[in-house]
Amino acid sequence: MIRFQRKKKRHTYILIGGILTVGGLIFVGTLYKGSLLSLDKLSWSEPQQVSQLFSTYKENSILKNKLATENQEEANAYKLDYENKVLKKILKAEDQVKTYNPVTATVIGRSTNNWNNELTIDKGKKQGLKIDMNVLGTNGVIGKVSKVFSSTSIVELISSNLRTNRMAVMLKDRKSVNGTLEGYDDKKGNLIIRKIPSEAEVNVGDKVQTSPISSIFQGKLALGKVIKVKPDEYGLTQLAVVKPSSNFNDISEVIVIKAKNNG
């Protein structure tokens, strides 16, 4: 009798447990209508689900690769178009200084620590380059050769604030006015021209060029345009802020021409 009662209790517990389990599944299914698979689908469709999962993964991989290829092709096309535009500008600038036997060079190095001071080009002694030769960008002078090696050279930029970079310039208005390039505002990207005679008439928009009296630079090479004029700190001369013709943050191709003191 006792054994029968124990067996009956055990069956009762199993029955109650089964009811609770089924009830729990029904409750969860009610909460997530349509989001969970029924028990028969879960047990019979797992292989199909795995197959579909791998198929979707494969399709996504193909789409990602296709997108990456299209993006790369678009980037290559943009790069080619940009290089063609730069080349056309360089060829045009080169034609304007052909009397100086210009040498076209490519920028191959530029240190972030020395960004405004210098860059490295892929031409050197083998191509006839010498120290102090003038270096031009597509829109005007950007610097001079400061060091020459066998097949490369270092160019000191006019955006450098080194004292050796000071140079005579000429401002064009109704008559020529001389000044001295003595600095570069690296925050705003402007050249600073000082020692302009206080009585000289200098206006916003006046062109600024290298001066014929310079011992290194050829005269009348474009430097930029005046965007601001004011008295200097002592009121004895004038100071001009000049927006440069060249973008010093975007130099990829340059032209090197013979400097005065190289004969």
Coordinates of C-alpha atoms in Angstrom, one line a residue:
M1 CA 0.0 0.0 0.0
I2 CA 2.8 2.4 0.9
R3 CA 4.6 1.5 -2.2
F4 CA 1.5 2.2 -4.3
Q5 CA 1.1 5.6 -2.7
R6 CA 4.7 6.6 -3.4
K7 CA 4.3 5.5 -7.0
K8 CA 1.1 7.5 -7.3
K9 CA 2.8 10.6 -5.8
R10 CA 5.7 10.2 -8.3
H11 CA 3.3 10.0 -11.2
T12 CA 1.5 13.1 -9.8
Y13 CA 4.7 15.0 -9.6
I14 CA 5.7 14.1 -13.2
L15 CA 2.2 15.0 -14.4
I16 CA 2.4 18.4 -12.7
G17 CA 5.9 19.0 -14.0
G18 CA 4.7 18.2 -17.5
I19 CA 1.8 20.6 -17.2
L20 CA 4.0 23.4 -15.9
T21 CA 6.5 22.9 -18.7
V22 CA 3.8 22.9 -21.5
G23 CA 2.2 25.9 -19.8
G24 CA 5.5 27.7 -19.6
L25 CA 6.1 27.2 -23.4
I26 CA 2.6 28.4 -24.2
F27 CA 3.1 31.4 -22.0
V28 CA 6.4 32.3 -23.7
G29 CA 4.9 31.7 -27.1
T30 CA 2.1 34.1 -26.2
L31 CA 4.5 36.8 -25.2
Y32 CA 6.5 36.5 -28.4
K33 CA 3.8 35.9 -30.9
G34 CA 5.3 34.8 -34.2
S35 CA 8.9 35.3 -33.0
L36 CA 9.5 31.8 -31.7
L37 CA 9.0 28.7 -33.8
S38 CA 6.6 26.0 -32.7
L39 CA 8.0 22.9 -31.1
D40 CA 7.4 20.7 -34.2
K41 CA 9.0 23.4 -36.5
L42 CA 12.0 23.8 -34.2
S43 CA 12.7 20.0 -34.2
W44 CA 12.1 19.4 -37.9
S45 CA 13.5 22.6 -39.5
E46 CA 16.9 23.2 -37.8
P47 CA 18.9 21.9 -40.8
Q48 CA 17.0 24.2 -43.1
Q49 CA 17.7 27.1 -40.7
V50 CA 21.4 26.4 -40.6
S51 CA 21.5 26.2 -44.4
Q52 CA 19.7 29.5 -44.7
L53 CA 22.1 31.1 -42.2
F54 CA 25.1 30.1 -44.2
S55 CA 23.4 31.2 -47.5
T56 CA 22.7 34.6 -46.0
Y57 CA 26.3 34.9 -44.7
K58 CA 27.6 34.0 -48.2
E59 CA 25.3 36.6 -49.9
N60 CA 26.5 39.3 -47.4
S61 CA 30.1 38.5 -48.0
I62 CA 29.6 38.8 -51.8
L63 CA 27.8 42.1 -51.4
K64 CA 30.5 43.4 -49.1
N65 CA 33.3 42.4 -51.6
K66 CA 31.4 44.0 -54.5
L67 CA 30.9 47.2 -52.5
A68 CA 34.6 47.3 -51.6
T69 CA 35.6 46.7 -55.2
E70 CA 33.3 49.5 -56.4
N71 CA 34.6 51.9 -53.7
Q72 CA 38.2 51.1 -54.7
E73 CA 37.4 51.6 -58.4
E74 CA 35.8 55.0 -57.5
A75 CA 38.8 56.0 -55.4
N76 CA 41.2 55.0 -58.2
A77 CA 39.2 57.0 -60.7
Y78 CA 39.2 60.1 -58.4
K79 CA 43.0 59.7 -57.8
L80 CA 43.6 59.5 -61.6
D81 CA 41.4 62.5 -62.3
Y82 CA 43.2 64.5 -59.5
E83 CA 46.7 63.5 -60.8
N84 CA 45.7 64.5 -64.4
K85 CA 44.5 67.9 -63.2
V86 CA 47.7 68.5 -61.3
L87 CA 49.8 67.4 -64.2
K88 CA 48.0 69.8 -66.6
K89 CA 48.6 72.7 -64.1
I90 CA 52.3 71.7 -63.8
L91 CA 52.8 71.5 -67.6
K92 CA 51.1 74.9 -67.9
A93 CA 53.3 76.4 -65.2
E94 CA 56.4 74.8 -66.7
D95 CA 55.7 76.3 -70.1
Q96 CA 55.7 79.8 -68.5
V97 CA 59.2 79.3 -67.1
K98 CA 60.7 77.3 -70.0
T99 CA 63.5 79.8 -70.4
Y100 CA 64.9 78.7 -67.1
N101 CA 65.3 75.0 -68.2
P102 CA 62.8 73.8 -65.6
V103 CA 63.0 70.4 -64.0
T104 CA 59.7 68.8 -62.8
A105 CA 59.9 66.8 -59.6
T106 CA 57.6 64.8 -57.4
V107 CA 57.3 65.3 -53.6
I108 CA 58.4 62.0 -51.9
G109 CA 58.7 63.0 -48.3
R110 CA 57.4 65.5 -45.8
S111 CA 57.7 65.2 -42.0
T112 CA 54.7 66.2 -39.8
N113 CA 57.2 67.7 -37.3
N114 CA 58.7 69.9 -40.1
W115 CA 55.6 70.3 -42.2
N116 CA 55.8 74.1 -42.8
N117 CA 59.6 74.1 -43.1
E118 CA 60.7 71.6 -45.8
L119 CA 59.9 68.7 -48.1
T120 CA 61.8 66.1 -50.1
I121 CA 61.6 65.8 -53.9
D122 CA 62.8 63.0 -56.2
K123 CA 65.4 64.9 -58.2
G124 CA 69.0 65.7 -57.2
K125 CA 72.6 66.1 -58.6
K126 CA 72.0 63.6 -61.4
Q127 CA 69.3 65.9 -62.8
G128 CA 71.4 69.0 -62.4
L129 CA 69.9 70.5 -59.2
K130 CA 71.9 72.8 -57.1
I131 CA 71.5 74.6 -53.8
D132 CA 69.3 77.8 -53.9
M133 CA 67.5 76.9 -57.1
N134 CA 64.0 78.3 -57.0
V135 CA 61.1 75.8 -56.5
L136 CA 57.6 76.5 -57.9
G137 CA 54.2 75.0 -57.4
T138 CA 51.3 75.2 -59.9
N139 CA 50.5 78.8 -58.9
G140 CA 53.8 80.4 -57.8
V141 CA 57.0 80.1 -55.9
I142 CA 57.0 77.8 -52.8
G143 CA 60.6 77.7 -51.8
K144 CA 64.2 77.0 -52.7
V145 CA 66.5 74.0 -52.8
S146 CA 68.5 73.8 -49.5
K147 CA 70.2 70.4 -49.7
V148 CA 71.1 68.3 -52.7
F149 CA 71.9 64.6 -52.8
S150 CA 72.5 62.2 -55.7
S151 CA 68.8 61.6 -56.7
T152 CA 66.9 63.6 -54.1
S153 CA 66.8 67.1 -52.7
I154 CA 65.5 69.0 -49.7
V155 CA 63.3 72.1 -50.4
E156 CA 63.0 74.9 -47.8
L157 CA 59.5 76.3 -48.1
I158 CA 58.7 80.0 -47.9
S159 CA 56.2 79.1 -45.2
S160 CA 59.2 78.3 -43.0
N161 CA 59.7 80.7 -40.1
L162 CA 63.5 80.2 -40.2
R163 CA 65.5 83.4 -40.3
T164 CA 67.3 82.1 -43.4
N165 CA 64.0 82.2 -45.2
R166 CA 63.6 86.0 -45.3
M167 CA 63.4 87.4 -48.8
A168 CA 62.8 90.7 -50.6
V169 CA 59.4 91.0 -52.2
M170 CA 57.6 93.5 -54.4
L171 CA 54.0 94.7 -54.1
K172 CA 52.4 95.9 -57.2
D173 CA 49.9 98.8 -57.1
R174 CA 50.4 102.1 -59.0
K175 CA 54.1 101.6 -58.6
S176 CA 56.4 99.0 -57.2
V177 CA 56.7 98.9 -53.4
N178 CA 59.4 96.8 -51.7
G179 CA 59.0 94.8 -48.5
T180 CA 60.4 91.7 -46.8
L181 CA 58.8 88.3 -46.3
E182 CA 59.5 87.6 -42.6
G183 CA 57.0 85.1 -41.4
Y184 CA 54.1 82.7 -41.9
D185 CA 51.0 82.4 -39.9
D186 CA 50.6 78.6 -39.7
K187 CA 47.1 78.9 -38.1
K188 CA 45.6 81.0 -40.9
G189 CA 48.0 80.0 -43.6
N190 CA 49.1 83.5 -44.5
L191 CA 52.5 85.1 -45.3
I192 CA 53.6 88.2 -43.3
I193 CA 55.3 91.0 -45.2
R194 CA 57.1 93.6 -43.2
K195 CA 59.3 96.8 -43.7
I196 CA 56.9 98.3 -46.2
P197 CA 57.5 102.1 -46.3
S198 CA 54.9 103.9 -44.2
E199 CA 54.1 106.4 -47.1
A200 CA 53.6 103.6 -49.7
E201 CA 50.1 103.0 -51.0
V202 CA 49.3 99.4 -50.5
N203 CA 45.8 98.1 -51.0
V204 CA 43.9 94.9 -50.4
G205 CA 44.0 92.8 -53.6
D206 CA 47.5 94.0 -54.6
K207 CA 49.7 91.2 -56.1
V208 CA 52.8 90.3 -54.3
Q209 CA 55.8 88.9 -56.2
T210 CA 59.5 88.1 -55.6
S211 CA 61.7 91.1 -56.1
P212 CA 64.3 91.6 -58.8
I213 CA 66.7 92.8 -56.0
S214 CA 66.6 89.3 -54.4
S215 CA 70.0 87.7 -54.3
I216 CA 68.5 84.2 -54.8
F217 CA 65.0 84.3 -56.2
Q218 CA 64.2 85.3 -59.8
G219 CA 62.1 88.4 -59.9
K220 CA 58.3 88.6 -60.6
L221 CA 57.5 85.1 -59.4
A222 CA 54.0 85.0 -57.9
L223 CA 53.7 84.9 -54.1
G224 CA 50.1 85.9 -53.4
K225 CA 47.7 88.8 -52.8
V226 CA 47.3 91.3 -50.0
I227 CA 44.3 90.7 -47.7
K228 CA 45.2 93.1 -44.9
V229 CA 47.4 96.2 -44.4
K230 CA 48.2 97.8 -41.1
P231 CA 51.1 99.8 -39.4
D232 CA 53.7 97.7 -37.7
E233 CA 54.2 97.5 -33.9
Y234 CA 56.2 100.7 -33.8
G235 CA 54.2 102.7 -36.5
L236 CA 57.3 103.3 -38.5
T237 CA 56.6 101.0 -41.4
Q238 CA 53.6 98.9 -42.7
L239 CA 52.8 95.2 -42.4
A240 CA 50.9 93.3 -45.0
V241 CA 49.1 90.0 -44.6
V242 CA 49.2 88.0 -47.8
K243 CA 47.2 85.0 -48.9
P244 CA 49.7 82.8 -50.8
S245 CA 49.1 81.7 -54.4
S246 CA 50.1 78.2 -53.4
N247 CA 48.4 75.8 -51.0
F248 CA 51.3 74.6 -48.8
N249 CA 49.2 71.8 -47.5
D250 CA 48.7 70.3 -50.9
I251 CA 52.0 70.0 -52.7
S252 CA 52.6 66.9 -54.8
E253 CA 54.4 68.1 -57.9
V254 CA 56.9 71.0 -58.2
I255 CA 59.1 72.7 -60.8
V256 CA 62.7 73.6 -60.1
I257 CA 64.3 76.5 -62.0
K258 CA 67.8 77.9 -62.1
A259 CA 68.5 80.4 -59.3
K260 CA 70.4 83.7 -59.9
N261 CA 73.6 82.8 -58.1
N262 CA 74.0 79.6 -60.0
G263 CA 75.0 81.4 -63.1

